[in-house]
Structure formats: C-alpha cells, structure tokens
Amino acid sequence: MLKFLPYILKTLWRHRARTLLTFSGAAVSLFVFCFVVSLQEGLDRLTSQSDSTLVVFQANKFCPATSHLQQDYDQVIRKLPGVSEVVPIQVFTNNCRASLDVVVFYGVPPQKLRAVRDFELTSGSWAEFENNQDAGIVGQAVARRRNLKPGHRFSIGEVTVTVAGIFTSENKAEENYIYTHLEFLQRTPGLNLVGTVTQHEVVLESTADPSRVAEQIDERFRGGPIQTDTRTKGTFQAASLADLVELIGLTHYLGYACLGLMAVLILTTNFMSVQDRIREHAVLQTMGFSGSLVFLLIMTESVLLSFAGGATGILAAVAVLANAGIAVSAEAVSLALTPSFPLAAIGVGLSIAIGVLAGMLPALAAARTEIVPALRAA
Amino acid sequence: MLIEIRNLTKQFRKGEETIKPLDDVTLDIDRGEFVSLMGPSGTGKSTLLNQIAGIDRPDSGTITVAGTEITSLSRSRLARWRAENVGYIFQTHNLIPVLTAYENVELPLLLLPFDRAERRRRVQIALEAVDLVDRASHYPRQLSGGQEQRVGIARAIVADPTVVVADEPTGDLDTATSNQILDLLQRLNRDLGTTLLMVTHDEQAAEIAGRKLRLNDGRILEAEHSLEPAGSQADRK
Ligand SMILES: Nc1ncnc2c1ncn2[C@@H]1O[C@H](COP(=O)(O)OP(=O)(O)O)[C@@H](O)[C@H]1O
Ligand SMILES: [Mg+2]
C-alpha cells in the first residue's frame, strides 16, 4: 500500500480547498467532541471520588452560605467508630449558581490541610501559609485565570487574602479552589460565623462502611439544635452539581451530533472525489488495478483525511484543556475540564472509525466501476 | 499462436433493436505482429480491442492469450492478468493529472513484484524509448498533446506486456504529431518485437502495420498482407 501513498496524497491535494474544508470540519468536530467527553470525565471524577471520605452538611440546605453546623460537632464525630479524621470547613463563594468563573474559598485549620489534601506548591511556601492569618494558597487554575502570584492580595467581597503559594493536585478540580485559615473565613466582616462551619469533612478508616458511618452521624445529631445530612464526597458533589449533570447528559448528544456531521462531511467528500474520477478509476483498472485495490485506495484516502482532521482537533482540544484551566462550578463544587489519555485515544479511534465508515460506500462504488462504459463516457 | 480468438460474439441492446458489433469472430494473431484494425466508426473495433485487452467480456466465444483462456478468468484474476500482459494506449492519453510523467509511467509497475530500483530502471528505459527522459518530472498539463501520448505509450510498454493495444492512438493529434506517434509504434514493433494491435479509421495510419484487418458487419476481413509478412517479425524476437 505504501507504494501508492504518493498517488493517494496527491489525489487528496488535487482539490485542496475541498480537502482543507473537510479537514477543518473533522477537526472542529473532534475538538467539540473532546470538550464534551472531558466534561463527562470531569463529572465522573468528582462523583466517583473515594467513598472513604464523607461530607457532613446541614440538612435541607444547598448553597454553602446557608449551611451552618456547630464547629464542635467535630469532637463528637471524631469519637464515632470508623472515623480517622474530621476537618471542619468554612466555605465562602462569590456565586452559588452554576457559572464558569466562580471563586471558592475553603477555610480549614491550617495544620490539618496537608493531612487531607495531596497539594504540592509550585511557588510560595507552606510556612508562609501556616504562619499568617490572612494567607491563602491558591489552586493553579484559579491562579492562572486571575493571574495571581505569591505576595499578591486578592479580594472577593469582604474577603481579602494574601497569596502564600500556588498549588497543584492530582485532583484537578481542587486546583479551582483557594484554601485559607478556618478562623480567618469565620471572622469575615458582616458574617457572624465564629463557632460554626459550613461542613465537616470526615476521613474514614479503610475498614469502615461509609453508609453505616453516615447514618450514625446523622442519627447522632437528629435531636440536636441543627440536623445534619451526611453523604460520601462523591454523592455530595454529584448533588451539588445536579443541575449540571442533566446539562452534561444533553451535551452528549451534541458530541454525537458532531461525529455524525463529520461522518456525513467525509462521506460527501469521498463521493465527490470518486465521482470526479470515474474515468481515472476505469483507466487504473484497465492497467490491472483490481477492484479491491481501488477500494483500498479510496478507503486509505478517507481514513487519512478523517484521521488527520480528527487528530488536529484532538491536539487543539488537549492543548486548550491543558492550558486554559476551564472549570464549571455550582454550589462551591468545581468541575475541572482537563485532557486525558483515554480522551485522546477515544478521539483517535473514532476518527479512524468514521474514516472507515464514510469510505465504505464510495470505495465500493469506485471498485465496482464497469470499465468500458466509464471509458466511453466522455 | 499468441492470440486465438474463437467464435466471439458481442451484442448490445439499443432500445428495441439489437446491434451485433462482433458476430462469430475468429482470428489469430502471432507474436510480434503489428496488426491494424480498420472500419467505419461504430462498427465494433473498440469492442473487439477491449475483449482482447480483457476489460470487457463477450456474450459467447473464447479468447486465449499465450495459453491463458482469458474469457473464463474471474474479475480479479483478469485484473491480475491485465497487469502482467496488457499495455493499453488510449485515444486520449488518459494520464493521471496529479502524477508526473515518471509517476504515470511507473504506475503499472506498482502492481508487479519489482523493487524501487528495478522500477526506476524500467521507467527509464520506457521513457528513453519514447524520447521523453528530459520530461520525466513534468506534469501532463505541462506537456504537449504529442508528448502526453508518448507518455501514454511509455506507460503501456513499461511492464513489457504480452500484447499492446492502441485504440485510435492518433485520433486526437494533428498530422505531424500523428506521424511521430505512428513512427514510434512502428519502431517499438520492429526494434522491441512488441505485439501490437491498433484500431484506426485512418487508412494512412493503417498502412504502417504489417497486417491490416477490416471489421464489417460484425465480421473480420483480412486485407492484403503488406510486403513483409507478419511471421518474419515474429521470428526476429
Ligand atoms: N457498452 C455499450 N453499451 C451499448 N452499446 C455499446 C456499448 N459499447 C459499444 N456499443 C455500441 O456498439 C457499437 C460498436 O461500438 P465501438 O466498438 O465503440 O465501435 P468503433 O470503435 O468501431 O467505433 C456502437 O454502435 C456502439 O454504440
Ligand atoms: Mg472506437
């Protein structure tokens, strides 16, 4: 087949404008498709997050601004069997609804942060964070969006923090948050939050049964002044993003539609290319090209076009996803759009599959060309 | 005999009437012969040529070329057979416009088990035979009509086929260029011993052939042999 590559490539180049348009169409299709899949992957990452962490929230409340639990619940929860660590967290966000550029502050006891998060600082220092009341460490994605560097001061409403460091995490969603001291957020002017927190994050022992412990926690506070609603972190995040989950389900169809569009585009191009060359294929067959060889030539053309266009779209999507730090957030939970190897692999696989599918009929038509009538047709 | 045609019949339906361009044709062609086939337009010359070239099938009768009965080959084996045995010169050269002269001539060799060096050597020889070595890297649109036809001839002979067929190879060319092409065909036959079957409706063109046939009412008529009998050319090969 390699011997025929110059012919195939030159054929694709024969109608440059048409080839480039089809190529671009394939690229755009895969670009959009990658975004859709990345959205789904981001959601899956959040909702499937380890069962071994529970989030305790005020019952029947949704936005973090409305959930107020006693901070000292942590002492009670800590004593329950199966619990290994409890972190009281105050959440502050500038926007509770689904939005793209949400700023979320998580106030935690500074000495506990490193125990429950895998953060690595790319600049700044932990000491700076731990020793200053108004210090915050900023996720890489926020830092990039807001152009923040250590030493900068950053305000949202009444909250002003000094950037002590920028962190990265295996969990890309975390890179959309800012972590501060718990006390600092509780003392936000205008909010009377001292002694209360938004939620408690409960780290379980590996042997504990998450739903069992969750029940026990809610049971324990049922009679108390404030009732709780405890869920695994995955379920909690899925509930926070509930509105988005449906939307993301819809975008799936958008992704498939893009692939369908690409298939039709390549099919059309292939048919045009074959129709242009009825005589040429008859000449090739006269020379001794078999029907199956002509079939293979057209298929190769189709797959090359589809693959090249698709791969370009995938590369572009991966580049944008890796560098733009895009995230959708709702109720202080962020869904990060990041590239992944499976994403790229699926994209490449689909590009090739579409090339094969869209090549089939035109290639068959070309392979079945009756030589003499094709030569006689002027 | 190189080519043995027996009781070949081919008919087409045109609305109500049936036309029979080939009606029980029986014909032998020897190795090394240069045969011209004449007759008015629409009598079935191309139809006969296409049967011999293995790109069309008769309704009945057989064609045997060098011992192979091509009329009974499957579609794919027939394609293979064409690659190895037939060179086809078209009226309009039918070169592939996106390929250079060199690549056009090389195309039939891609179907045969030749490595790159061997292909290069053969293309070189074919281009030398048609005197176009200096145009190897030109595209068809950069060549004159006569040059294009010569590339077409080089492409037809490059794989050293058993038989070369030409369907009105000078039909699209002016007289001077036609004469060049006819000279070239004659040289190929004489110097390389190529077996050539040429369809033409030009009396003058037919003259250069060693043997002249006429197709009339679906039947072959043998015209008088030229001075040099076809057999002697065959012996030379
Ligand atoms: N594929 C075909 N379908 C229908 N009629 C055909 C076909 N091929 C040839 N013919 C008819 O057969 C006759 C002989 O055609 P052809 O062999 O091309 O003649 P020539 O080459 O002598 O001019 C013509 O009448 C032509 O219209
Ligand atoms: Mg004809």
PDB file of C-alpha atoms in Angstrom, chain A residues 12-212:
ATOM      1  CA  LEU A  12      -6.114  14.459  -1.709  1.00  0.00           C
ATOM      2  CA  TRP A  13      -4.158  17.538  -2.638  1.00  0.00           C
ATOM      3  CA  ARG A  14      -5.826  17.754  -6.075  1.00  0.00           C
ATOM      4  CA  HIS A  15      -8.831  19.563  -4.629  1.00  0.00           C
ATOM      5  CA  ARG A  16      -7.021  21.435  -1.884  1.00  0.00           C
ATOM      6  CA  ALA A  17      -9.925  23.680  -0.994  1.00  0.00           C
ATOM      7  CA  ARG A  18     -12.309  20.769  -0.645  1.00  0.00           C
ATOM      8  CA  THR A  19      -9.782  18.696   1.278  1.00  0.00           C
ATOM      9  CA  LEU A  20      -8.931  21.543   3.635  1.00  0.00           C
ATOM     10  CA  LEU A  21     -12.586  22.302   4.307  1.00  0.00           C
ATOM     11  CA  THR A  22     -13.323  18.685   5.098  1.00  0.00           C
ATOM     12  CA  PHE A  23     -10.175  18.506   7.203  1.00  0.00           C
ATOM     13  CA  SER A  24     -11.272  21.583   9.160  1.00  0.00           C
ATOM     14  CA  GLY A  25     -14.756  20.178   9.624  1.00  0.00           C
ATOM     15  CA  ALA A  26     -13.304  16.982  11.047  1.00  0.00           C
ATOM     16  CA  ALA A  27     -11.007  18.997  13.310  1.00  0.00           C
ATOM     17  CA  VAL A  28     -13.830  21.142  14.682  1.00  0.00           C
ATOM     18  CA  SER A  29     -15.990  18.066  15.236  1.00  0.00           C
ATOM     19  CA  LEU A  30     -13.348  16.286  17.275  1.00  0.00           C
ATOM     20  CA  PHE A  31     -12.493  19.482  19.114  1.00  0.00           C
ATOM     21  CA  VAL A  32     -16.072  19.841  20.322  1.00  0.00           C
ATOM     22  CA  PHE A  33     -16.329  16.133  20.985  1.00  0.00           C
ATOM     23  CA  CYS A  34     -13.253  16.230  23.211  1.00  0.00           C
ATOM     24  CA  PHE A  35     -14.765  19.051  25.261  1.00  0.00           C
ATOM     25  CA  VAL A  36     -17.949  17.105  25.739  1.00  0.00           C
ATOM     26  CA  VAL A  37     -16.089  13.982  26.797  1.00  0.00           C
ATOM     27  CA  SER A  38     -13.828  15.996  29.066  1.00  0.00           C
ATOM     28  CA  LEU A  39     -16.892  17.451  30.756  1.00  0.00           C
ATOM     29  CA  GLN A  40     -18.201  13.947  31.325  1.00  0.00           C
ATOM     30  CA  GLU A  41     -14.831  12.741  32.561  1.00  0.00           C
ATOM     31  CA  GLY A  42     -14.595  15.648  34.980  1.00  0.00           C
ATOM     32  CA  LEU A  43     -18.028  14.836  36.332  1.00  0.00           C
ATOM     33  CA  ASP A  44     -17.190  11.139  36.638  1.00  0.00           C
ATOM     34  CA  ARG A  45     -14.019  12.006  38.542  1.00  0.00           C
ATOM     35  CA  LEU A  46     -15.970  14.127  41.031  1.00  0.00           C
ATOM     36  CA  THR A  47     -18.857  11.774  41.584  1.00  0.00           C
ATOM     37  CA  SER A  48     -16.840   8.594  41.774  1.00  0.00           C
ATOM     38  CA  GLN A  49     -14.487  10.123  44.307  1.00  0.00           C
ATOM     39  CA  SER A  50     -13.403   7.822  47.052  1.00  0.00           C
ATOM     40  CA  ASP A  51     -16.137   6.504  49.316  1.00  0.00           C
ATOM     41  CA  SER A  52     -13.775   6.809  52.213  1.00  0.00           C
ATOM     42  CA  THR A  53     -14.486  10.497  52.715  1.00  0.00           C
ATOM     43  CA  LEU A  54     -17.826  11.784  53.978  1.00  0.00           C
ATOM     44  CA  VAL A  55     -19.178  15.306  53.890  1.00  0.00           C
ATOM     45  CA  VAL A  56     -21.461  16.398  56.736  1.00  0.00           C
ATOM     46  CA  PHE A  57     -23.743  19.264  55.701  1.00  0.00           C
ATOM     47  CA  GLN A  58     -26.733  20.951  57.323  1.00  0.00           C
ATOM     48  CA  ALA A  59     -29.880  19.034  56.457  1.00  0.00           C
ATOM     49  CA  ASN A  60     -32.126  20.543  53.779  1.00  0.00           C
ATOM     50  CA  LYS A  61     -29.636  23.249  52.834  1.00  0.00           C
ATOM     51  CA  PHE A  62     -27.982  23.573  49.469  1.00  0.00           C
ATOM     52  CA  CYS A  63     -25.838  26.623  48.995  1.00  0.00           C
ATOM     53  CA  PRO A  64     -22.820  26.634  51.314  1.00  0.00           C
ATOM     54  CA  ALA A  65     -23.787  30.107  52.526  1.00  0.00           C
ATOM     55  CA  THR A  66     -26.871  28.640  54.164  1.00  0.00           C
ATOM     56  CA  SER A  67     -25.322  25.652  55.910  1.00  0.00           C
ATOM     57  CA  HIS A  68     -24.239  26.313  59.487  1.00  0.00           C
ATOM     58  CA  LEU A  69     -23.057  23.465  61.680  1.00  0.00           C
ATOM     59  CA  GLN A  70     -21.575  23.711  65.125  1.00  0.00           C
ATOM     60  CA  GLN A  71     -17.817  23.615  64.791  1.00  0.00           C
ATOM     61  CA  ASP A  72     -17.548  21.372  67.846  1.00  0.00           C
ATOM     62  CA  TYR A  73     -19.523  18.621  66.116  1.00  0.00           C
ATOM     63  CA  ASP A  74     -16.085  17.517  65.017  1.00  0.00           C
ATOM     64  CA  GLN A  75     -15.284  16.335  68.543  1.00  0.00           C
ATOM     65  CA  VAL A  76     -18.429  14.177  68.541  1.00  0.00           C
ATOM     66  CA  ILE A  77     -17.896  12.762  65.073  1.00  0.00           C
ATOM     67  CA  ARG A  78     -14.262  12.034  65.815  1.00  0.00           C
ATOM     68  CA  LYS A  79     -15.283   9.583  68.542  1.00  0.00           C
ATOM     69  CA  LEU A  80     -17.558   7.501  66.307  1.00  0.00           C
ATOM     70  CA  PRO A  81     -16.165   4.112  65.275  1.00  0.00           C
ATOM     71  CA  GLY A  82     -14.551   4.008  61.807  1.00  0.00           C
ATOM     72  CA  VAL A  83     -13.648   7.718  61.761  1.00  0.00           C
ATOM     73  CA  SER A  84      -9.992   8.545  61.448  1.00  0.00           C
ATOM     74  CA  GLU A  85     -10.051  12.306  60.969  1.00  0.00           C
ATOM     75  CA  VAL A  86     -12.539  15.181  60.940  1.00  0.00           C
ATOM     76  CA  VAL A  87     -11.842  18.534  59.304  1.00  0.00           C
ATOM     77  CA  PRO A  88     -14.221  21.431  59.930  1.00  0.00           C
ATOM     78  CA  ILE A  89     -14.520  23.560  56.798  1.00  0.00           C
ATOM     79  CA  GLN A  90     -15.958  27.009  56.218  1.00  0.00           C
ATOM     80  CA  VAL A  91     -16.854  27.606  52.574  1.00  0.00           C
ATOM     81  CA  PHE A  92     -17.182  31.015  51.009  1.00  0.00           C
ATOM     82  CA  THR A  93     -18.105  31.585  47.366  1.00  0.00           C
ATOM     83  CA  ASN A  94     -18.961  34.611  45.279  1.00  0.00           C
ATOM     84  CA  ASN A  95     -21.567  32.717  43.323  1.00  0.00           C
ATOM     85  CA  CYS A  96     -23.678  29.778  44.372  1.00  0.00           C
ATOM     86  CA  ARG A  97     -25.191  29.126  40.980  1.00  0.00           C
ATOM     87  CA  ALA A  98     -23.704  27.294  38.023  1.00  0.00           C
ATOM     88  CA  SER A  99     -21.092  29.509  36.462  1.00  0.00           C
ATOM     89  CA  LEU A 100     -17.701  29.495  34.785  1.00  0.00           C
ATOM     90  CA  ASP A 101     -15.615  31.887  36.831  1.00  0.00           C
ATOM     91  CA  VAL A 102     -16.549  31.087  40.391  1.00  0.00           C
ATOM     92  CA  VAL A 103     -14.174  31.804  43.246  1.00  0.00           C
ATOM     93  CA  VAL A 104     -14.451  29.362  46.120  1.00  0.00           C
ATOM     94  CA  PHE A 105     -12.652  29.751  49.455  1.00  0.00           C
ATOM     95  CA  TYR A 106     -12.264  26.742  51.709  1.00  0.00           C
ATOM     96  CA  GLY A 107     -11.318  27.712  55.262  1.00  0.00           C
ATOM     97  CA  VAL A 108      -9.634  24.827  57.084  1.00  0.00           C
ATOM     98  CA  PRO A 109      -7.482  24.518  60.210  1.00  0.00           C
ATOM     99  CA  PRO A 110      -4.093  25.168  58.554  1.00  0.00           C
ATOM    100  CA  GLN A 111      -2.259  22.405  60.392  1.00  0.00           C
ATOM    101  CA  LYS A 112      -4.742  19.808  59.094  1.00  0.00           C
ATOM    102  CA  LEU A 113      -4.702  20.745  55.438  1.00  0.00           C
ATOM    103  CA  ARG A 114      -1.681  18.740  54.389  1.00  0.00           C
ATOM    104  CA  ALA A 115      -3.064  15.618  56.053  1.00  0.00           C
ATOM    105  CA  VAL A 116      -6.208  15.537  53.952  1.00  0.00           C
ATOM    106  CA  ARG A 117      -5.032  17.013  50.644  1.00  0.00           C
ATOM    107  CA  ASP A 118      -2.238  15.969  48.255  1.00  0.00           C
ATOM    108  CA  PHE A 119      -1.286  19.525  47.304  1.00  0.00           C
ATOM    109  CA  GLU A 120       2.160  20.389  46.042  1.00  0.00           C
ATOM    110  CA  LEU A 121       3.253  24.003  45.970  1.00  0.00           C
ATOM    111  CA  THR A 122       4.693  25.181  42.674  1.00  0.00           C
ATOM    112  CA  SER A 123       5.580  28.528  44.257  1.00  0.00           C
ATOM    113  CA  GLY A 124       5.369  30.145  47.684  1.00  0.00           C
ATOM    114  CA  SER A 125       5.749  28.206  50.931  1.00  0.00           C
ATOM    115  CA  TRP A 126       3.757  26.256  53.479  1.00  0.00           C
ATOM    116  CA  ALA A 127       5.333  28.218  56.323  1.00  0.00           C
ATOM    117  CA  GLU A 128       4.075  31.450  54.839  1.00  0.00           C
ATOM    118  CA  PHE A 129       0.586  29.938  54.724  1.00  0.00           C
ATOM    119  CA  GLU A 130       0.612  28.438  58.188  1.00  0.00           C
ATOM    120  CA  ASN A 131       2.072  31.483  59.944  1.00  0.00           C
ATOM    121  CA  ASN A 132      -0.177  34.201  58.546  1.00  0.00           C
ATOM    122  CA  GLN A 133      -3.836  34.535  59.497  1.00  0.00           C
ATOM    123  CA  ASP A 134      -4.856  36.100  56.180  1.00  0.00           C
ATOM    124  CA  ALA A 135      -2.766  33.817  53.991  1.00  0.00           C
ATOM    125  CA  GLY A 136      -4.260  31.613  51.327  1.00  0.00           C
ATOM    126  CA  ILE A 137      -2.905  29.007  48.943  1.00  0.00           C
ATOM    127  CA  VAL A 138      -4.378  29.212  45.507  1.00  0.00           C
ATOM    128  CA  GLY A 139      -5.129  26.406  43.072  1.00  0.00           C
ATOM    129  CA  GLN A 140      -3.186  26.585  39.858  1.00  0.00           C
ATOM    130  CA  ALA A 141      -6.282  27.001  37.676  1.00  0.00           C
ATOM    131  CA  VAL A 142      -7.562  29.993  39.685  1.00  0.00           C
ATOM    132  CA  ALA A 143      -4.097  31.485  39.789  1.00  0.00           C
ATOM    133  CA  ARG A 144      -3.915  31.261  36.019  1.00  0.00           C
ATOM    134  CA  ARG A 145      -7.397  32.682  35.446  1.00  0.00           C
ATOM    135  CA  ARG A 146      -6.877  35.553  37.885  1.00  0.00           C
ATOM    136  CA  ASN A 147      -3.180  35.964  37.205  1.00  0.00           C
ATOM    137  CA  LEU A 148      -2.202  35.521  40.885  1.00  0.00           C
ATOM    138  CA  LYS A 149       1.337  35.168  42.269  1.00  0.00           C
ATOM    139  CA  PRO A 150       2.647  34.750  45.832  1.00  0.00           C
ATOM    140  CA  GLY A 151       2.539  38.098  47.636  1.00  0.00           C
ATOM    141  CA  HIS A 152      -0.489  39.356  45.711  1.00  0.00           C
ATOM    142  CA  ARG A 153      -3.543  40.417  47.653  1.00  0.00           C
ATOM    143  CA  PHE A 154      -6.817  39.158  46.352  1.00  0.00           C
ATOM    144  CA  SER A 155     -10.349  40.240  47.349  1.00  0.00           C
ATOM    145  CA  ILE A 156     -13.810  38.899  46.795  1.00  0.00           C
ATOM    146  CA  GLY A 157     -16.462  40.877  48.636  1.00  0.00           C
ATOM    147  CA  GLU A 158     -15.328  41.317  52.210  1.00  0.00           C
ATOM    148  CA  VAL A 159     -12.693  38.605  51.994  1.00  0.00           C
ATOM    149  CA  THR A 160      -9.135  39.665  51.251  1.00  0.00           C
ATOM    150  CA  VAL A 161      -6.335  37.101  51.292  1.00  0.00           C
ATOM    151  CA  THR A 162      -2.626  37.316  50.695  1.00  0.00           C
ATOM    152  CA  VAL A 163      -1.390  34.650  48.302  1.00  0.00           C
ATOM    153  CA  ALA A 164       1.126  32.437  50.141  1.00  0.00           C
ATOM    154  CA  GLY A 165       1.538  29.832  47.427  1.00  0.00           C
ATOM    155  CA  ILE A 166       0.169  28.223  44.298  1.00  0.00           C
ATOM    156  CA  PHE A 167      -0.635  24.515  44.413  1.00  0.00           C
ATOM    157  CA  THR A 168      -1.250  21.648  42.046  1.00  0.00           C
ATOM    158  CA  SER A 169      -3.161  18.476  42.808  1.00  0.00           C
ATOM    159  CA  GLU A 170      -3.805  15.074  41.276  1.00  0.00           C
ATOM    160  CA  ASN A 171      -7.453  16.033  41.638  1.00  0.00           C
ATOM    161  CA  LYS A 172      -7.729  18.763  39.010  1.00  0.00           C
ATOM    162  CA  ALA A 173     -10.987  20.100  40.442  1.00  0.00           C
ATOM    163  CA  GLU A 174      -9.098  21.148  43.589  1.00  0.00           C
ATOM    164  CA  GLU A 175      -6.957  23.469  41.502  1.00  0.00           C
ATOM    165  CA  ASN A 176     -10.015  25.698  41.168  1.00  0.00           C
ATOM    166  CA  TYR A 177     -10.195  26.441  44.898  1.00  0.00           C
ATOM    167  CA  ILE A 178      -8.470  28.770  47.337  1.00  0.00           C
ATOM    168  CA  TYR A 179      -7.650  27.427  50.810  1.00  0.00           C
ATOM    169  CA  THR A 180      -7.458  29.798  53.775  1.00  0.00           C
ATOM    170  CA  HIS A 181      -7.390  29.548  57.563  1.00  0.00           C
ATOM    171  CA  LEU A 182     -10.725  28.446  59.005  1.00  0.00           C
ATOM    172  CA  GLU A 183     -10.733  31.194  61.615  1.00  0.00           C
ATOM    173  CA  PHE A 184      -9.968  33.823  59.034  1.00  0.00           C
ATOM    174  CA  LEU A 185     -13.090  32.998  57.000  1.00  0.00           C
ATOM    175  CA  GLN A 186     -15.194  32.742  60.145  1.00  0.00           C
ATOM    176  CA  ARG A 187     -14.178  36.281  61.031  1.00  0.00           C
ATOM    177  CA  THR A 188     -15.261  37.710  57.691  1.00  0.00           C
ATOM    178  CA  PRO A 189     -16.746  41.124  58.493  1.00  0.00           C
ATOM    179  CA  GLY A 190     -20.522  41.155  58.294  1.00  0.00           C
ATOM    180  CA  LEU A 191     -20.847  37.414  58.746  1.00  0.00           C
ATOM    181  CA  ASN A 192     -21.210  36.126  62.244  1.00  0.00           C
ATOM    182  CA  LEU A 193     -19.653  32.735  61.757  1.00  0.00           C
ATOM    183  CA  VAL A 194     -17.370  32.180  64.710  1.00  0.00           C
ATOM    184  CA  GLY A 195     -18.114  28.772  66.217  1.00  0.00           C
ATOM    185  CA  THR A 196     -19.895  27.479  63.155  1.00  0.00           C
ATOM    186  CA  VAL A 197     -18.699  25.886  59.920  1.00  0.00           C
ATOM    187  CA  THR A 198     -20.310  25.052  56.585  1.00  0.00           C
ATOM    188  CA  GLN A 199     -19.452  21.381  56.666  1.00  0.00           C
ATOM    189  CA  HIS A 200     -17.279  18.734  58.223  1.00  0.00           C
ATOM    190  CA  GLU A 201     -15.170  16.502  56.084  1.00  0.00           C
ATOM    191  CA  VAL A 202     -14.831  13.063  57.619  1.00  0.00           C
ATOM    192  CA  VAL A 203     -11.983  10.748  56.651  1.00  0.00           C
ATOM    193  CA  LEU A 204     -12.858   7.111  57.336  1.00  0.00           C
ATOM    194  CA  GLU A 205     -10.697   4.195  58.278  1.00  0.00           C
ATOM    195  CA  SER A 206     -10.262   1.867  55.351  1.00  0.00           C
ATOM    196  CA  THR A 207     -12.340  -0.851  57.021  1.00  0.00           C
ATOM    197  CA  ALA A 208     -15.308   1.391  57.814  1.00  0.00           C
ATOM    198  CA  ASP A 209     -18.609   1.113  55.954  1.00  0.00           C
ATOM    199  CA  PRO A 210     -19.281   4.642  54.647  1.00  0.00           C
ATOM    200  CA  SER A 211     -23.083   4.475  54.589  1.00  0.00           C
ATOM    201  CA  ARG A 212     -23.120   2.965  58.070  1.00  0.00           C
TER     202      ARG A 212
END
